[in-house]
mmCIF file of C-alpha atoms in Angstrom:
data_model
loop_
_atom_site.group_PDB
_atom_site.id
_atom_site.type_symbol
_atom_site.label_atom_id
_atom_site.label_comp_id
_atom_site.label_asym_id
_atom_site.label_seq_id
_atom_site.Cartn_x
_atom_site.Cartn_y
_atom_site.Cartn_z
ATOM 1 C CA UNK X 430 137.614 120.806 26.698
ATOM 2 C CA UNK X 431 140.428 118.914 24.967
ATOM 3 C CA UNK X 432 141.597 115.788 26.776
ATOM 4 C CA UNK X 433 144.938 114.242 25.854
ATOM 5 C CA UNK X 434 145.579 110.675 27.003
ATOM 6 C CA UNK X 435 149.270 109.896 27.301
ATOM 7 C CA UNK X 436 151.266 106.909 28.452
ATOM 8 C CA UNK X 437 153.352 104.015 27.249
ATOM 9 C CA UNK X 438 152.155 101.890 24.357
ATOM 10 C CA UNK X 439 149.756 99.233 25.570
ATOM 11 C CA UNK X 440 148.463 101.219 28.562
ATOM 12 C CA UNK X 441 144.971 101.499 27.071
ATOM 13 C CA UNK X 442 144.872 105.029 25.691
ATOM 14 C CA UNK X 443 142.772 104.105 22.647
ATOM 15 C CA UNK X 444 140.511 101.667 24.499
ATOM 16 C CA UNK X 445 139.884 104.026 27.411
ATOM 17 C CA UNK X 446 139.844 107.181 25.279
ATOM 18 C CA UNK X 447 137.225 105.937 22.834
ATOM 19 C CA UNK X 448 134.909 104.969 25.693
ATOM 20 C CA UNK X 449 135.567 108.191 27.611
ATOM 21 C CA UNK X 450 134.741 110.201 24.479
ATOM 22 C CA UNK X 451 131.466 108.309 24.139
ATOM 23 C CA UNK X 452 130.636 108.985 27.824
ATOM 24 C CA UNK X 453 131.312 112.709 27.369
ATOM 25 C CA UNK X 454 129.696 112.846 23.911
ATOM 26 C CA UNK X 455 132.980 114.153 22.465
ATOM 27 C CA UNK X 456 134.669 113.128 19.232
ATOM 28 C CA UNK X 457 137.557 110.693 19.662
ATOM 29 C CA UNK X 458 140.851 110.942 17.771
ATOM 30 C CA UNK X 459 143.579 108.327 17.887
ATOM 31 C CA UNK X 460 146.577 110.429 16.848
ATOM 32 C CA UNK X 461 148.274 107.529 15.034
ATOM 33 C CA UNK X 462 145.089 106.780 13.056
ATOM 34 C CA UNK X 463 144.773 110.486 12.263
ATOM 35 C CA UNK X 464 148.373 110.582 10.983
ATOM 36 C CA UNK X 465 147.792 107.490 8.850
ATOM 37 C CA UNK X 466 144.650 109.034 7.330
ATOM 38 C CA UNK X 467 146.435 112.333 6.627
ATOM 39 C CA UNK X 468 149.552 110.783 5.082
ATOM 40 C CA UNK X 469 148.072 107.679 3.466
ATOM 41 C CA UNK X 470 150.855 105.657 5.100
ATOM 42 C CA UNK X 471 150.987 103.372 8.118
ATOM 43 C CA UNK X 472 152.989 104.392 11.178
ATOM 44 C CA UNK X 473 155.419 101.561 10.360
ATOM 45 C CA UNK X 474 155.878 102.900 6.816
ATOM 46 C CA UNK X 475 156.468 106.408 8.142
ATOM 47 C CA UNK X 476 159.088 105.116 10.601
ATOM 48 C CA UNK X 477 160.768 103.144 7.802
ATOM 49 C CA UNK X 478 160.694 106.012 5.284
ATOM 50 C CA UNK X 479 161.159 109.065 7.502
ATOM 51 C CA UNK X 480 162.961 107.602 10.509
ATOM 52 C CA UNK X 481 161.821 108.391 14.025
ATOM 53 C CA UNK X 482 162.884 112.040 13.724
ATOM 54 C CA UNK X 483 160.808 112.543 10.571
ATOM 55 C CA UNK X 484 157.850 110.773 12.119
ATOM 56 C CA UNK X 485 158.020 112.987 15.225
ATOM 57 C CA UNK X 486 157.793 116.119 13.037
ATOM 58 C CA UNK X 487 154.667 114.734 11.343
ATOM 59 C CA UNK X 488 153.268 113.788 14.755
ATOM 60 C CA UNK X 489 153.875 117.293 16.133
ATOM 61 C CA UNK X 490 151.945 118.841 13.240
ATOM 62 C CA UNK X 491 149.070 116.387 13.665
ATOM 63 C CA UNK X 492 148.929 117.178 17.381
ATOM 64 C CA UNK X 493 148.723 120.909 16.650
ATOM 65 C CA UNK X 494 145.743 120.223 14.372
ATOM 66 C CA UNK X 495 143.805 119.075 17.439
ATOM 67 C CA UNK X 496 143.364 122.790 18.204
ATOM 68 C CA UNK X 497 140.660 122.660 15.520
ATOM 69 C CA UNK X 498 138.468 120.812 18.041
ATOM 70 C CA UNK X 499 136.910 122.576 21.010
ATOM 71 C CA UNK X 500 135.895 119.301 22.653
ATOM 72 C CA UNK X 501 137.807 116.110 21.891
ATOM 73 C CA UNK X 502 139.471 113.113 23.495
ATOM 74 C CA UNK X 503 142.853 112.439 21.868
ATOM 75 C CA UNK X 504 144.808 109.215 22.316
ATOM 76 C CA UNK X 505 148.446 110.226 21.799
ATOM 77 C CA UNK X 506 151.333 108.007 20.789
ATOM 78 C CA UNK X 507 153.545 106.832 23.631
ATOM 79 C CA UNK X 508 156.337 109.206 22.651
ATOM 80 C CA UNK X 509 154.184 112.209 21.764
ATOM 81 C CA UNK X 510 154.713 114.142 25.029
ATOM 82 C CA UNK X 511 158.467 113.508 24.950
ATOM 83 C CA UNK X 512 159.362 115.460 21.815
ATOM 84 C CA UNK X 513 159.544 119.148 20.955
ATOM 85 C CA UNK X 514 157.271 121.147 23.250
ATOM 86 C CA UNK X 515 154.349 118.759 22.807
ATOM 87 C CA UNK X 516 153.668 118.300 26.528
ATOM 88 C CA UNK X 517 153.602 122.046 27.150
ATOM 89 C CA UNK X 518 151.349 122.524 24.127
ATOM 90 C CA UNK X 519 148.879 119.866 25.321
ATOM 91 C CA UNK X 520 148.778 121.315 28.842
ATOM 92 C CA UNK X 521 148.196 124.804 27.449
ATOM 93 C CA UNK X 522 145.405 123.650 25.131
ATOM 94 C CA UNK X 523 143.672 121.024 27.255
ATOM 95 C CA UNK X 524 143.982 118.557 30.095
ATOM 96 C CA UNK X 525 146.589 115.789 30.043
ATOM 97 C CA UNK X 526 145.898 112.372 31.542
ATOM 98 C CA UNK X 527 148.684 109.836 32.096
ATOM 99 C CA UNK X 528 147.508 106.220 32.095
ATOM 100 C CA UNK X 529 150.116 104.697 34.386
ATOM 101 C CA UNK X 530 150.667 100.934 34.288
ATOM 102 C CA UNK X 531 153.610 98.873 35.587
ATOM 103 C CA UNK X 532 156.137 97.436 33.092
ATOM 104 C CA UNK X 533 155.126 93.783 33.671
ATOM 105 C CA UNK X 534 151.500 94.524 32.781
ATOM 106 C CA UNK X 535 152.589 96.532 29.724
ATOM 107 C CA UNK X 536 154.727 93.578 28.618
ATOM 108 C CA UNK X 537 151.783 91.201 29.003
ATOM 109 C CA UNK X 538 149.595 93.469 26.879
ATOM 110 C CA UNK X 539 152.226 94.204 24.207
ATOM 111 C CA UNK X 540 153.574 90.689 23.644
ATOM 112 C CA UNK X 541 150.498 89.834 21.537
ATOM 113 C CA UNK X 542 150.956 92.518 18.878
ATOM 114 C CA UNK X 543 154.677 93.164 18.455
ATOM 115 C CA UNK X 544 154.505 93.292 14.646
ATOM 116 C CA UNK X 545 152.064 96.231 14.704
ATOM 117 C CA UNK X 546 154.390 98.507 16.670
ATOM 118 C CA UNK X 547 157.547 99.741 14.920
ATOM 119 C CA UNK X 548 159.576 100.385 18.063
ATOM 120 C CA UNK X 549 159.119 96.845 19.436
ATOM 121 C CA UNK X 550 158.520 94.654 16.384
ATOM 122 C CA UNK X 551 161.898 92.899 16.716
ATOM 123 C CA UNK X 552 161.822 92.360 20.499
ATOM 124 C CA UNK X 553 160.678 88.746 20.568
ATOM 125 C CA UNK X 554 163.582 87.277 22.568
ATOM 126 C CA UNK X 555 162.864 86.398 26.201
ATOM 127 C CA UNK X 556 163.265 89.458 28.395
ATOM 128 C CA UNK X 557 163.983 91.843 25.513
ATOM 129 C CA UNK X 558 160.542 93.456 25.557
ATOM 130 C CA UNK X 559 160.468 93.969 29.332
ATOM 131 C CA UNK X 560 163.981 95.425 29.245
ATOM 132 C CA UNK X 561 162.974 97.809 26.440
ATOM 133 C CA UNK X 562 159.816 98.866 28.327
ATOM 134 C CA UNK X 563 161.756 99.540 31.539
ATOM 135 C CA UNK X 564 164.400 101.558 29.701
ATOM 136 C CA UNK X 565 162.000 103.629 27.586
ATOM 137 C CA UNK X 566 159.665 104.163 30.510
ATOM 138 C CA UNK X 567 162.485 105.559 32.644
ATOM 139 C CA UNK X 568 163.237 108.055 29.841
ATOM 140 C CA UNK X 569 159.594 109.023 29.417
ATOM 141 C CA UNK X 570 158.382 109.104 33.030
ATOM 142 C CA UNK X 571 159.544 112.712 33.623
ATOM 143 C CA UNK X 572 157.295 113.807 30.746
ATOM 144 C CA UNK X 573 154.374 111.577 31.739
ATOM 145 C CA UNK X 574 154.490 112.780 35.345
ATOM 146 C CA UNK X 575 153.860 116.346 34.214
ATOM 147 C CA UNK X 576 150.300 115.330 33.317
ATOM 148 C CA UNK X 577 147.379 117.057 34.991
ATOM 149 C CA UNK X 578 145.998 113.677 36.083
ATOM 150 C CA UNK X 579 148.012 110.521 36.805
ATOM 151 C CA UNK X 580 145.647 107.590 36.599
ATOM 152 C CA UNK X 581 146.228 103.858 37.052
ATOM 153 C CA UNK X 582 143.309 102.158 35.283
ATOM 154 C CA UNK X 583 144.322 98.806 36.768
ATOM 155 C CA UNK X 584 143.625 100.071 40.310
ATOM 156 C CA UNK X 585 140.043 101.183 39.613
ATOM 157 C CA UNK X 586 136.917 99.264 40.555
ATOM 158 C CA UNK X 587 134.897 101.152 37.933
ATOM 159 C CA UNK X 588 135.663 100.876 34.215
ATOM 160 C CA UNK X 589 138.492 103.380 33.597
ATOM 161 C CA UNK X 590 136.490 105.643 31.290
ATOM 162 C CA UNK X 591 133.767 106.062 33.921
ATOM 163 C CA UNK X 592 136.304 106.707 36.698
ATOM 164 C CA UNK X 593 138.105 109.233 34.487
ATOM 165 C CA UNK X 594 134.877 111.001 33.583
ATOM 166 C CA UNK X 595 134.198 111.433 37.298
ATOM 167 C CA UNK X 596 137.716 112.775 37.930
ATOM 168 C CA UNK X 597 137.448 115.217 35.028
ATOM 169 C CA UNK X 598 133.987 116.497 35.867
ATOM 170 C CA UNK X 599 134.136 116.498 39.664
ATOM 171 C CA UNK X 600 137.843 116.598 40.566
#
């Protein structure tokens, strides 16, 4: 089974996905890391050189390459499900899991590493990051809510990867 973790940047897709993959004994792929390995360029460089539109084309191709895995946990970029037919493709080829966190918690998590994320690297003025998160999230929520599972890791008493494994295996 292919599992695609989606959600806004900072929601814990890589953290949760890597641990879920270990629990399930599946390989783990962070789509951004995969793209960087394939292109030899950082995501920031790709955004700078190709623009967001060019990056999204590269991202779509990388996502399609996940069909080469029968069993895998994939941590997608925050915008991955929102472009082309990526969400439909993921749902057709696996199970989609939306890690749903509120904007204030996303802001708290993202404020530490602004420089590593091309879309938010310049949002260091008070309130700018939270405003950006709220705006982008409202655009992306319709895509995220089409996921097979909507999961708030902050509401769980178990570690999120264990709770997710239970949901996936037992419904």
